[in-house]
Amino acid sequence: RRGMMLWSRCALSLAILTNAVQAAFISSLNGMGLARGSGRGAMLLEPSAMSTTVTRDLFNPLRLASNEHRIMASSHIMSLDFKALRLRGGGLQRAWKSSSASFRGPSKAPAATVRGGKSAGLGAVPEDSAAASETQHASSSWANVVARNPSPAPTVTDKSGNAGVAQTAEQNYTNGEGDAYYFNSYSHFGIHEEMLKDEVRTLAYRDALLKNAHILKGKVVLDLGCGTGILSMFAAQAGAAHVYAVDCSAMADTAFRIVQANGFSDRITVIRGEIEQVTLPVDKVDVIVSEWMGYSLLYETMFDSVIFARDKWLKPGGMLMPDKAAIYLCGIEDAKYKNEKIFFWDQVYGFNMSCIRPAALSEPLVDTVDPGQIATTTACVWEADLLTIDKAGMQVDSAFNLTALRNDYIHALVLHFDVGFTQGHKPIWMTTSPREKWTHWRQTVLYLHDDLAAARGQTMQGRLAITPGRENKRHLDYRLDYEFHGDAVNGERLLAPHRATHLYRMR
């Protein structure tokens, strides 16, 4: 009996401790804005709704295969926006910029990514999201920054009076709950780690700045969406007289501390806020640098903010980095993964779930494509001079013509992009082509509803349109119309051109 009483007390103590840990964990998630609703208004996680199994799954990387990690507990369905992780190809791969596009890694490709509903981030920008939380760090020396979320956040002030972060007028930088979530998704260091480790991206910007030091010396630079401040510090290294680093996420706090730690406080001023609302201490700048590109180049629609800054602050004849951009399209053979992703639903443990197949086909896939899969020529479907383009021009509506390179099948079309820094001493280009080194943007795959058999020299003509999402401007809608002149479609001999129209949504 004594043993039973002791066991009961131990069990009770363990239960209380477990509940306390769960409550603290969920509270921290709510405080970081990681808990949100799924279309029915913001929902904070309740410890009482969490089971031991759910808590364990939150730390299991094999369970975090989706950016929209669904957890069913009691009668509630809650959506946790985790920067998803997936174990594939012998390594744990991270994808912090996700969309409701699906993500995967082919067997011979170096990386896997996320399936989600970009994040920044990863993620889609939902209609409902928890407000970003503000944390005041005693060790940081903010100077007169006032920022406001849907719920007023504490003002962070430099007690010593050091001028490192410029004072801005109180501003509501949420611009709607979708944008609040979008900006908050860039507040975690993980997404910046992913981008900084992308050497193609980071070194292209470094080279564009440092190899043009003779042009940047003594100039005033605006770094739009500065993140950790890495581009601002490159600009300072190149001899810029002063750099104004603007970011709307809480990462601005971290950027200030990074700038201070590296001895650039006298030449880099960090400003937190939306570029459309902040006031710069100068009338004009000589250079604007920004890493604004998203999946398919246009996802997130961040270049709208670059256009605003360019038109308001860039001096006539000033430098925009990058200043050129282009989007390309090609066809690939991808039978293995198409079967795993699309036709999987036809027979699931003996049950017919094929009603899900149309939804699976409508989601673009962000992925690293093996160059050996490319089966057609490549066509440019959009190119722009970023110094002159307006918002209306930041969408695609272009005809294309692809020619088969060999006897093969075409299961999907693939989008990738290039950007150029051409105003410097020597043009520098950065590409996300599957034929070149991997980048964190990977490529965007649009699966066709049919399997096309093409002989070398046979063609596929069509038109591709990419526009901002109707419900959320940071999402993308795709429309593909094509006509195929080839041997067969779905195993049937082709006697006349095959025509089809497909719609896709990246959200």
Short mmCIF file of C-alpha atoms in Angstrom, two decimals:
data_model
loop_
_atom_site.label_atom_id
_atom_site.label_comp_id
_atom_site.label_asym_id
_atom_site.label_seq_id
_atom_site.Cartn_x
_atom_site.Cartn_y
_atom_site.Cartn_z
CA ARG A 1 0.00 0.00 0.00
CA ARG A 2 2.88 2.38 0.81
CA GLY A 3 4.40 1.54 -2.54
CA MET A 4 1.11 2.33 -4.29
CA MET A 5 0.83 5.67 -2.45
CA LEU A 6 4.43 6.59 -3.34
CA TRP A 7 3.84 5.64 -6.98
CA SER A 8 0.64 7.72 -7.09
CA ARG A 9 2.46 10.77 -5.67
CA CYS A 10 5.28 10.36 -8.19
CA ALA A 11 2.81 10.04 -11.03
CA LEU A 12 0.91 13.11 -9.87
CA SER A 13 4.12 15.15 -9.57
CA LEU A 14 5.22 14.03 -13.02
CA ALA A 15 1.83 15.01 -14.49
CA ILE A 16 1.99 18.47 -12.88
CA LEU A 17 5.55 18.97 -14.15
CA THR A 18 4.57 17.84 -17.66
CA ASN A 19 1.62 20.21 -17.76
CA ALA A 20 3.81 23.07 -16.55
CA VAL A 21 6.41 22.37 -19.24
CA GLN A 22 3.70 22.14 -21.92
CA ALA A 23 2.14 25.39 -20.73
CA ALA A 24 5.48 27.18 -20.81
CA PHE A 25 6.25 25.78 -24.27
CA ILE A 26 2.90 26.79 -25.73
CA SER A 27 3.15 30.19 -24.08
CA SER A 28 6.51 30.72 -25.75
CA LEU A 29 5.07 29.67 -29.11
CA ASN A 30 2.22 32.11 -28.71
CA GLY A 31 4.66 34.84 -27.72
CA MET A 32 6.76 34.25 -30.84
CA GLY A 33 3.71 34.32 -33.07
CA LEU A 34 4.16 30.68 -34.16
CA ALA A 35 0.64 29.71 -33.27
CA ARG A 36 -2.10 30.94 -35.50
CA GLY A 37 -5.48 30.04 -36.82
CA SER A 38 -6.35 28.27 -40.04
CA GLY A 39 -8.84 30.58 -41.68
CA ARG A 40 -11.23 31.05 -38.77
CA GLY A 41 -9.50 33.87 -36.87
CA ALA A 42 -6.30 33.82 -34.86
CA MET A 43 -6.13 30.93 -32.40
CA LEU A 44 -3.59 30.65 -29.61
CA LEU A 45 -2.63 27.17 -28.54
CA GLU A 46 -4.04 25.97 -25.24
CA PRO A 47 -1.89 23.63 -23.12
CA SER A 48 -4.98 21.63 -22.23
CA ALA A 49 -5.46 20.72 -25.86
CA MET A 50 -1.98 19.27 -26.20
CA SER A 51 -1.32 15.61 -25.67
CA THR A 52 1.99 13.98 -24.88
CA THR A 53 2.01 12.57 -28.40
CA VAL A 54 1.49 16.01 -29.93
CA THR A 55 4.27 17.50 -27.78
CA ARG A 56 6.64 14.73 -28.81
CA ASP A 57 5.77 15.21 -32.49
CA LEU A 58 6.64 18.89 -32.34
CA PHE A 59 10.28 17.93 -31.85
CA ASN A 60 10.32 15.05 -34.33
CA PRO A 61 11.85 16.27 -37.63
CA LEU A 62 10.25 13.38 -39.50
CA ARG A 63 6.85 14.77 -38.51
CA LEU A 64 7.68 18.31 -39.60
CA ALA A 65 7.39 17.54 -43.30
CA SER A 66 4.82 20.24 -43.81
CA ASN A 67 4.87 23.98 -43.29
CA GLU A 68 1.23 23.66 -42.35
CA HIS A 69 1.78 20.99 -39.67
CA ARG A 70 -1.72 19.93 -38.73
CA ILE A 71 -2.30 18.73 -35.19
CA MET A 72 -5.58 17.22 -34.12
CA ALA A 73 -6.20 17.37 -30.41
CA SER A 74 -9.57 16.88 -28.78
CA SER A 75 -12.13 18.44 -31.13
CA HIS A 76 -9.80 21.26 -32.25
CA ILE A 77 -7.70 21.49 -35.40
CA MET A 78 -4.77 23.81 -34.95
CA SER A 79 -2.21 24.92 -37.50
CA LEU A 80 1.40 25.46 -36.46
CA ASP A 81 3.47 27.45 -38.91
CA PHE A 82 6.79 25.71 -38.49
CA LYS A 83 9.68 26.46 -40.78
CA ALA A 84 9.43 22.91 -41.95
CA LEU A 85 12.11 20.30 -41.84
CA ARG A 86 12.43 17.19 -43.93
CA LEU A 87 14.89 14.33 -43.75
CA ARG A 88 15.90 13.19 -47.20
CA GLY A 89 19.02 12.22 -49.09
CA GLY A 90 21.05 11.60 -45.95
CA GLY A 91 20.76 15.08 -44.46
CA LEU A 92 18.31 17.29 -42.66
CA GLN A 93 17.33 19.98 -45.13
CA ARG A 94 15.66 23.25 -44.22
CA ALA A 95 13.38 25.39 -46.29
CA TRP A 96 12.52 28.69 -44.72
CA LYS A 97 10.97 30.29 -47.76
CA SER A 98 7.99 28.11 -48.45
CA SER A 99 4.81 28.36 -50.35
CA SER A 100 1.84 26.21 -50.57
CA ALA A 101 3.86 24.85 -53.33
CA SER A 102 5.12 21.40 -52.54
CA PHE A 103 8.81 20.84 -52.00
CA ARG A 104 10.97 17.79 -52.51
CA GLY A 105 14.43 16.70 -53.54
CA PRO A 106 15.10 14.30 -56.40
CA SER A 107 17.28 11.32 -55.67
CA LYS A 108 20.37 12.88 -57.25
CA ALA A 109 19.75 16.47 -56.21
CA PRO A 110 21.46 17.99 -53.18
CA ALA A 111 18.49 19.35 -51.30
CA ALA A 112 14.98 18.73 -50.16
CA THR A 113 12.64 21.45 -49.10
CA VAL A 114 9.31 21.96 -47.60
CA ARG A 115 5.78 21.26 -48.45
CA GLY A 116 3.71 24.07 -47.12
CA GLY A 117 0.62 26.05 -47.47
CA LYS A 118 7.28 31.04 -47.85
CA SER A 119 7.85 31.19 -45.77
CA ALA A 120 9.60 33.40 -45.84
CA GLY A 121 9.34 32.32 -45.53
CA LEU A 122 8.20 29.76 -45.67
CA GLY A 123 5.19 30.34 -46.14
CA ALA A 124 2.07 31.39 -47.48
CA VAL A 125 0.85 34.60 -46.10
CA PRO A 126 -2.38 33.64 -44.37
CA GLU A 127 -5.37 35.84 -43.90
CA ASP A 128 -5.13 35.32 -40.17
CA SER A 129 -1.99 35.47 -38.09
CA ALA A 130 -0.87 36.28 -34.58
CA ALA A 131 0.75 39.66 -34.16
CA ALA A 132 4.51 39.77 -34.02
CA SER A 133 5.78 40.06 -30.47
CA GLU A 134 8.29 42.67 -29.41
CA THR A 135 11.10 41.79 -27.01
CA GLN A 136 13.18 44.43 -25.28
CA HIS A 137 16.77 43.32 -24.93
CA ALA A 138 18.69 44.92 -22.10
CA SER A 139 21.95 44.30 -23.93
CA SER A 140 20.88 46.11 -27.11
CA SER A 141 21.18 49.86 -27.46
CA TRP A 142 18.22 50.85 -29.58
CA ALA A 143 17.86 54.56 -30.18
CA ASN A 144 14.32 55.89 -30.11
CA VAL A 145 12.55 53.23 -32.14
CA VAL A 146 8.80 53.23 -31.92
CA ALA A 147 6.88 50.43 -33.60
CA ARG A 148 3.32 49.25 -33.22
CA ASN A 149 1.70 45.89 -33.90
CA PRO A 150 -2.05 45.24 -33.75
CA SER A 151 -1.45 45.20 -29.99
CA PRO A 152 0.84 48.04 -28.86
CA ALA A 153 4.39 46.80 -28.41
CA PRO A 154 6.85 48.23 -25.91
CA THR A 155 9.01 51.10 -27.04
CA VAL A 156 12.70 50.16 -27.18
CA THR A 157 14.97 53.07 -26.32
CA ASP A 158 18.72 53.51 -26.04
CA LYS A 159 19.40 54.68 -22.48
CA SER A 160 22.89 55.84 -23.41
CA GLY A 161 21.68 58.00 -26.26
CA ASN A 162 23.86 56.30 -28.88
CA ALA A 163 22.60 56.92 -32.41
CA GLY A 164 22.51 53.54 -34.08
CA VAL A 165 18.90 52.97 -34.98
CA ALA A 166 17.19 56.01 -36.38
CA GLN A 167 14.08 57.45 -34.79
CA THR A 168 10.97 56.92 -36.85
CA ALA A 169 7.44 58.14 -36.38
CA GLU A 170 5.13 55.69 -34.67
CA GLN A 171 3.83 53.48 -37.40
CA ASN A 172 1.58 50.55 -37.93
CA TYR A 173 3.74 48.43 -40.18
CA THR A 174 1.32 45.53 -40.35
CA ASN A 175 -0.56 46.77 -43.44
CA GLY A 176 -3.13 44.06 -42.81
CA GLU A 177 -2.81 40.78 -40.96
CA GLY A 178 -1.30 39.05 -44.01
CA ASP A 179 1.60 41.48 -44.12
CA ALA A 180 2.02 41.24 -40.35
CA TYR A 181 2.56 37.52 -40.73
CA TYR A 182 4.79 38.03 -43.76
CA PHE A 183 7.12 40.43 -41.95
CA ASN A 184 7.08 38.39 -38.76
CA SER A 185 8.18 35.30 -40.68
CA TYR A 186 11.52 37.05 -41.24
CA SER A 187 12.06 37.68 -37.52
CA HIS A 188 13.59 34.26 -36.81
CA PHE A 189 17.30 33.75 -37.41
CA GLY A 190 16.70 30.45 -39.22
CA ILE A 191 15.45 31.96 -42.46
CA HIS A 192 18.49 34.25 -42.54
CA GLU A 193 20.80 31.33 -41.90
CA GLU A 194 19.33 29.61 -44.95
CA MET A 195 19.90 32.67 -47.13
CA LEU A 196 23.38 33.44 -45.82
CA LYS A 197 24.49 29.85 -46.48
CA ASP A 198 23.33 30.23 -50.08
CA GLU A 199 26.75 31.16 -51.45
CA VAL A 200 25.51 31.84 -54.98
CA ARG A 201 23.20 34.51 -53.61
CA THR A 202 25.45 36.03 -50.96
CA LEU A 203 28.65 36.08 -53.02
CA ALA A 204 26.87 37.62 -56.03
CA TYR A 205 25.82 40.57 -53.88
CA ARG A 206 29.24 40.78 -52.22
CA ASP A 207 31.00 40.83 -55.58
CA ALA A 208 28.58 43.39 -57.00
CA LEU A 209 29.37 45.71 -54.07
CA LEU A 210 33.07 45.13 -53.38
CA LYS A 211 34.14 44.91 -57.02
CA ASN A 212 32.58 48.32 -57.57
CA ALA A 213 34.15 49.97 -54.54
CA HIS A 214 35.48 52.77 -56.74
CA ILE A 215 31.86 53.58 -57.65
CA LEU A 216 30.38 53.19 -54.14
CA LYS A 217 33.08 55.13 -52.33
CA GLY A 218 31.57 58.16 -50.62
CA LYS A 219 28.04 57.28 -51.73
CA VAL A 220 24.83 57.06 -49.68
CA VAL A 221 23.23 53.60 -49.86
CA LEU A 222 19.75 52.31 -49.00
CA ASP A 223 19.55 48.60 -48.10
CA LEU A 224 15.90 47.63 -48.42
CA GLY A 225 14.87 44.54 -46.42
CA CYS A 226 18.27 44.43 -44.74
CA GLY A 227 17.69 41.30 -42.62
CA THR A 228 20.92 40.65 -40.70
CA GLY A 229 22.56 43.69 -42.33
CA ILE A 230 25.03 41.63 -44.38
CA LEU A 231 24.57 43.72 -47.55
CA SER A 232 24.84 46.95 -45.56
CA MET A 233 28.18 45.81 -44.16
CA PHE A 234 29.41 44.84 -47.63
CA ALA A 235 28.45 48.34 -48.80
CA ALA A 236 30.30 49.89 -45.86
CA GLN A 237 33.34 47.75 -46.66
CA ALA A 238 33.15 49.05 -50.23
CA GLY A 239 33.52 52.60 -48.93
CA ALA A 240 29.95 53.90 -48.76
CA ALA A 241 29.75 57.14 -46.80
CA HIS A 242 26.57 55.99 -45.07
CA VAL A 243 24.11 53.12 -45.35
CA TYR A 244 20.47 53.24 -44.27
CA ALA A 245 19.35 49.67 -43.54
CA VAL A 246 15.55 49.32 -43.47
CA ASP A 247 13.66 46.23 -42.33
CA CYS A 248 10.11 45.80 -41.08
CA SER A 249 10.70 42.63 -39.06
CA ALA A 250 12.07 42.25 -35.55
CA MET A 251 15.34 41.19 -37.19
CA ALA A 252 16.13 44.92 -37.32
CA ASP A 253 17.02 44.67 -33.61
CA THR A 254 19.49 41.89 -34.39
CA ALA A 255 20.86 43.79 -37.38
CA PHE A 256 21.62 46.77 -35.14
CA ARG A 257 23.56 44.60 -32.72
CA ILE A 258 25.44 42.92 -35.59
CA VAL A 259 26.35 46.31 -37.05
CA GLN A 260 27.51 47.49 -33.64
CA ALA A 261 29.53 44.32 -33.00
CA ASN A 262 31.38 44.76 -36.30
CA GLY A 263 32.26 48.41 -35.76
CA PHE A 264 29.97 49.96 -38.39
CA SER A 265 27.70 51.97 -36.08
CA ASP A 266 29.09 55.26 -37.39
CA ARG A 267 28.27 54.40 -41.02
CA ILE A 268 25.18 52.17 -40.88
CA THR A 269 21.84 53.34 -39.50
CA VAL A 270 19.22 50.63 -38.98
CA ILE A 271 15.58 51.70 -39.30
CA ARG A 272 12.66 49.45 -38.49
CA GLY A 273 9.49 49.98 -40.49
CA GLU A 274 7.83 49.60 -43.88
CA ILE A 275 9.70 51.50 -46.55
CA GLU A 276 6.41 53.09 -47.60
CA GLN A 277 6.07 54.67 -44.15
CA VAL A 278 9.56 55.43 -42.85
CA THR A 279 11.28 58.79 -43.16
CA LEU A 280 14.94 58.75 -44.18
CA PRO A 281 17.28 61.43 -42.81
CA VAL A 282 18.28 62.26 -46.42
CA ASP A 283 16.36 63.47 -49.45
CA LYS A 284 17.99 61.11 -51.95
CA VAL A 285 20.35 58.12 -52.05
CA ASP A 286 22.95 57.17 -54.65
CA VAL A 287 22.46 53.39 -54.48
CA ILE A 288 19.60 51.04 -53.56
CA VAL A 289 20.49 47.42 -52.86
CA SER A 290 17.85 44.81 -52.07
CA GLU A 291 17.53 41.04 -52.09
CA TRP A 292 13.82 40.98 -52.94
CA MET A 293 13.50 37.88 -55.12
CA GLY A 294 11.05 35.08 -54.28
CA TYR A 295 10.15 31.73 -55.80
CA SER A 296 9.56 32.07 -59.55
CA LEU A 297 11.21 35.47 -58.92
CA LEU A 298 7.87 37.18 -58.28
CA TYR A 299 6.57 35.36 -55.19
CA GLU A 300 6.08 37.70 -52.18
CA THR A 301 5.73 40.78 -54.45
CA MET A 302 8.53 42.53 -52.55
CA PHE A 303 9.68 44.42 -55.63
CA ASP A 304 6.65 46.70 -55.26
CA SER A 305 8.46 48.18 -52.25
CA VAL A 306 11.67 48.50 -54.26
CA ILE A 307 9.74 50.44 -56.92
CA PHE A 308 8.40 52.77 -54.24
CA ALA A 309 11.88 53.38 -52.82
CA ARG A 310 13.41 53.78 -56.28
CA ASP A 311 10.88 56.39 -57.36
CA LYS A 312 11.02 58.31 -54.08
CA TRP A 313 14.68 58.22 -53.04
CA LEU A 314 17.01 57.13 -55.85
CA LYS A 315 18.88 59.99 -57.46
CA PRO A 316 18.65 60.38 -61.26
CA GLY A 317 21.34 58.13 -62.69
CA GLY A 318 21.59 56.25 -59.40
CA MET A 319 22.46 52.58 -59.08
CA LEU A 320 19.89 49.85 -58.40
CA MET A 321 21.24 46.45 -57.35
CA PRO A 322 20.19 44.29 -59.10
CA ASP A 323 18.95 46.24 -62.13
CA LYS A 324 18.03 43.44 -64.55
CA ALA A 325 15.89 40.29 -64.20
CA ALA A 326 14.57 37.47 -66.40
CA ILE A 327 12.42 34.33 -66.02
CA TYR A 328 12.96 31.15 -68.05
CA LEU A 329 10.91 28.03 -68.83
CA CYS A 330 11.86 24.50 -69.90
CA GLY A 331 10.33 21.00 -69.94
CA ILE A 332 11.55 18.05 -67.87
CA GLU A 333 11.09 14.30 -67.60
CA ASP A 334 10.00 13.46 -64.05
CA ALA A 335 7.96 10.27 -64.12
CA LYS A 336 9.19 8.87 -60.82
CA TYR A 337 8.29 11.79 -58.63
CA LYS A 338 5.11 12.61 -60.53
CA ASN A 339 3.92 9.09 -59.78
CA GLU A 340 4.87 9.47 -56.12
CA LYS A 341 3.20 12.86 -55.77
CA ILE A 342 0.18 12.75 -58.10
CA PHE A 343 -0.85 9.16 -58.77
CA PHE A 344 -0.23 8.17 -55.16
CA TRP A 345 -3.82 9.29 -54.45
CA ASP A 346 -5.36 6.76 -56.82
CA GLN A 347 -4.71 3.87 -54.44
CA VAL A 348 -3.97 4.60 -50.78
CA TYR A 349 -3.86 1.40 -48.72
CA GLY A 350 -6.59 -0.04 -50.93
CA PHE A 351 -8.77 3.09 -50.92
CA ASN A 352 -9.55 5.43 -53.82
CA MET A 353 -8.52 9.00 -52.89
CA SER A 354 -8.19 10.26 -56.45
CA CYS A 355 -10.43 13.25 -55.66
CA ILE A 356 -7.30 14.82 -54.12
CA ARG A 357 -5.32 14.54 -57.35
CA PRO A 358 -6.59 17.82 -58.92
CA ALA A 359 -5.51 19.73 -55.82
CA ALA A 360 -2.08 18.09 -55.90
CA LEU A 361 -1.69 19.01 -59.57
CA SER A 362 -2.62 22.64 -58.91
CA GLU A 363 0.22 23.22 -56.46
CA PRO A 364 3.59 24.29 -57.90
CA LEU A 365 6.53 22.39 -56.52
CA VAL A 366 9.63 24.29 -55.35
CA ASP A 367 12.49 21.89 -55.84
CA THR A 368 16.03 21.31 -57.04
CA VAL A 369 15.81 19.80 -60.52
CA ASP A 370 18.52 17.47 -61.80
CA PRO A 371 19.90 18.99 -65.02
CA GLY A 372 19.76 15.52 -66.57
CA GLN A 373 15.97 15.73 -66.42
CA ILE A 374 15.80 18.71 -68.81
CA ALA A 375 14.22 17.42 -72.03
CA THR A 376 13.58 20.61 -74.04
CA THR A 377 15.12 23.89 -75.02
CA THR A 378 14.75 26.84 -72.65
CA ALA A 379 12.59 29.89 -73.42
CA CYS A 380 12.70 33.34 -71.82
CA VAL A 381 9.14 34.26 -70.80
CA TRP A 382 9.85 37.57 -69.04
CA GLU A 383 12.67 40.08 -68.75
CA ALA A 384 12.82 43.55 -67.29
CA ASP A 385 14.91 46.65 -66.74
CA LEU A 386 14.29 47.13 -63.02
CA LEU A 387 15.31 50.79 -63.23
CA THR A 388 12.23 51.63 -65.30
CA ILE A 389 9.60 48.92 -64.78
CA ASP A 390 6.39 49.77 -62.91
CA LYS A 391 4.12 47.58 -60.77
CA ALA A 392 1.93 46.64 -63.71
CA GLY A 393 4.96 45.17 -65.43
CA MET A 394 5.78 42.84 -62.55
CA GLN A 395 3.75 39.97 -63.96
CA VAL A 396 4.18 37.51 -66.78
CA ASP A 397 2.01 37.09 -69.88
CA SER A 398 4.17 35.60 -72.58
CA ALA A 399 4.13 33.13 -75.46
CA PHE A 400 6.77 30.38 -75.48
CA ASN A 401 8.09 27.73 -77.86
CA LEU A 402 9.95 24.65 -76.60
CA THR A 403 11.68 22.01 -78.74
CA ALA A 404 12.47 18.47 -77.57
CA LEU A 405 16.22 17.86 -77.25
CA ARG A 406 15.91 14.06 -77.48
CA ASN A 407 13.34 11.28 -77.56
CA ASP A 408 11.84 11.56 -74.09
CA TYR A 409 8.75 12.40 -72.05
CA ILE A 410 7.63 15.80 -70.77
CA HIS A 411 5.95 15.55 -67.39
CA ALA A 412 6.35 19.11 -66.14
CA LEU A 413 7.53 22.61 -66.98
CA VAL A 414 10.17 24.28 -64.83
CA LEU A 415 10.65 27.97 -64.05
CA HIS A 416 13.92 29.58 -62.96
CA PHE A 417 15.28 33.13 -63.01
CA ASP A 418 18.39 35.28 -63.37
CA VAL A 419 19.16 38.73 -61.98
CA GLY A 420 21.92 41.04 -63.16
CA PHE A 421 24.06 43.77 -61.64
CA THR A 422 24.95 45.57 -64.86
CA GLN A 423 25.55 49.20 -63.80
CA GLY A 424 28.96 48.50 -62.33
CA HIS A 425 32.38 48.25 -63.93
CA LYS A 426 31.65 44.72 -65.15
CA PRO A 427 28.23 43.00 -65.29
CA ILE A 428 27.65 40.30 -62.67
CA TRP A 429 24.81 37.79 -63.11
CA MET A 430 23.24 35.42 -60.62
CA THR A 431 21.24 32.46 -61.90
CA THR A 432 18.93 29.86 -60.36
CA SER A 433 19.15 27.60 -63.43
CA PRO A 434 19.06 23.86 -62.73
CA ARG A 435 22.25 23.61 -64.80
CA GLU A 436 24.12 25.74 -62.28
CA LYS A 437 24.94 25.55 -58.57
CA TRP A 438 22.06 25.12 -56.12
CA THR A 439 20.41 28.17 -54.57
CA HIS A 440 17.80 28.39 -51.80
CA TRP A 441 15.25 29.48 -54.46
CA ARG A 442 15.70 26.14 -56.25
CA GLN A 443 13.29 25.93 -59.21
CA THR A 444 9.50 25.99 -59.54
CA VAL A 445 7.92 22.89 -61.12
CA LEU A 446 4.48 22.93 -62.79
CA TYR A 447 3.26 19.37 -63.35
CA LEU A 448 1.24 18.73 -66.49
CA HIS A 449 -1.99 16.75 -66.22
CA ASP A 450 -0.86 14.52 -69.11
CA ASP A 451 2.32 12.62 -69.98
CA LEU A 452 3.68 13.87 -73.29
CA ALA A 453 5.91 11.65 -75.45
CA ALA A 454 8.12 13.78 -77.70
CA ALA A 455 10.70 12.86 -80.32
CA ARG A 456 13.73 15.02 -80.87
CA GLY A 457 12.78 18.21 -82.71
CA GLN A 458 9.06 18.06 -81.89
CA THR A 459 7.56 21.16 -80.32
CA MET A 460 5.35 22.52 -77.59
CA GLN A 461 3.98 26.06 -77.97
CA GLY A 462 1.89 27.97 -75.52
CA ARG A 463 1.37 30.93 -73.25
CA LEU A 464 2.22 31.39 -69.58
CA ALA A 465 0.67 34.00 -67.29
CA ILE A 466 1.86 34.66 -63.73
CA THR A 467 -0.07 37.22 -61.69
CA PRO A 468 -0.37 38.22 -58.02
CA GLY A 469 -2.92 36.13 -56.12
CA ARG A 470 -6.48 37.40 -56.14
CA GLU A 471 -6.86 36.89 -52.39
CA ASN A 472 -3.34 37.85 -51.32
CA LYS A 473 -0.95 39.90 -53.44
CA ARG A 474 2.08 38.03 -52.06
CA HIS A 475 0.81 34.76 -53.54
CA LEU A 476 1.00 33.81 -57.22
CA ASP A 477 -1.55 32.50 -59.73
CA TYR A 478 -0.33 30.72 -62.87
CA ARG A 479 -2.20 29.99 -66.08
CA LEU A 480 -0.62 27.66 -68.63
CA ASP A 481 -2.07 27.19 -72.13
CA TYR A 482 -0.17 24.92 -74.49
CA GLU A 483 -0.35 23.03 -77.77
CA PHE A 484 1.78 19.91 -78.16
CA HIS A 485 2.96 18.54 -81.51
CA GLY A 486 4.47 15.18 -80.61
CA ASP A 487 4.20 11.39 -80.76
CA ALA A 488 1.77 10.49 -77.99
CA VAL A 489 -0.20 11.66 -74.96
CA ASN A 490 -0.78 9.27 -72.04
CA GLY A 491 0.36 6.38 -74.22
CA GLU A 492 -2.10 7.13 -77.05
CA ARG A 493 -0.75 7.95 -80.51
CA LEU A 494 -1.27 11.62 -81.27
CA LEU A 495 -3.16 12.23 -84.54
CA ALA A 496 -3.72 15.98 -84.05
CA PRO A 497 -2.15 18.66 -81.86
CA HIS A 498 -2.92 18.20 -78.17
CA ARG A 499 -4.20 21.34 -76.41
CA ALA A 500 -4.64 21.92 -72.69
CA THR A 501 -5.07 24.67 -70.07
CA HIS A 502 -3.85 24.31 -66.49
CA LEU A 503 -4.21 26.60 -63.47
CA TYR A 504 -1.81 26.64 -60.51
CA ARG A 505 -1.69 28.58 -57.24
CA MET A 506 1.36 29.23 -55.05
CA ARG A 507 0.11 30.41 -51.69
#
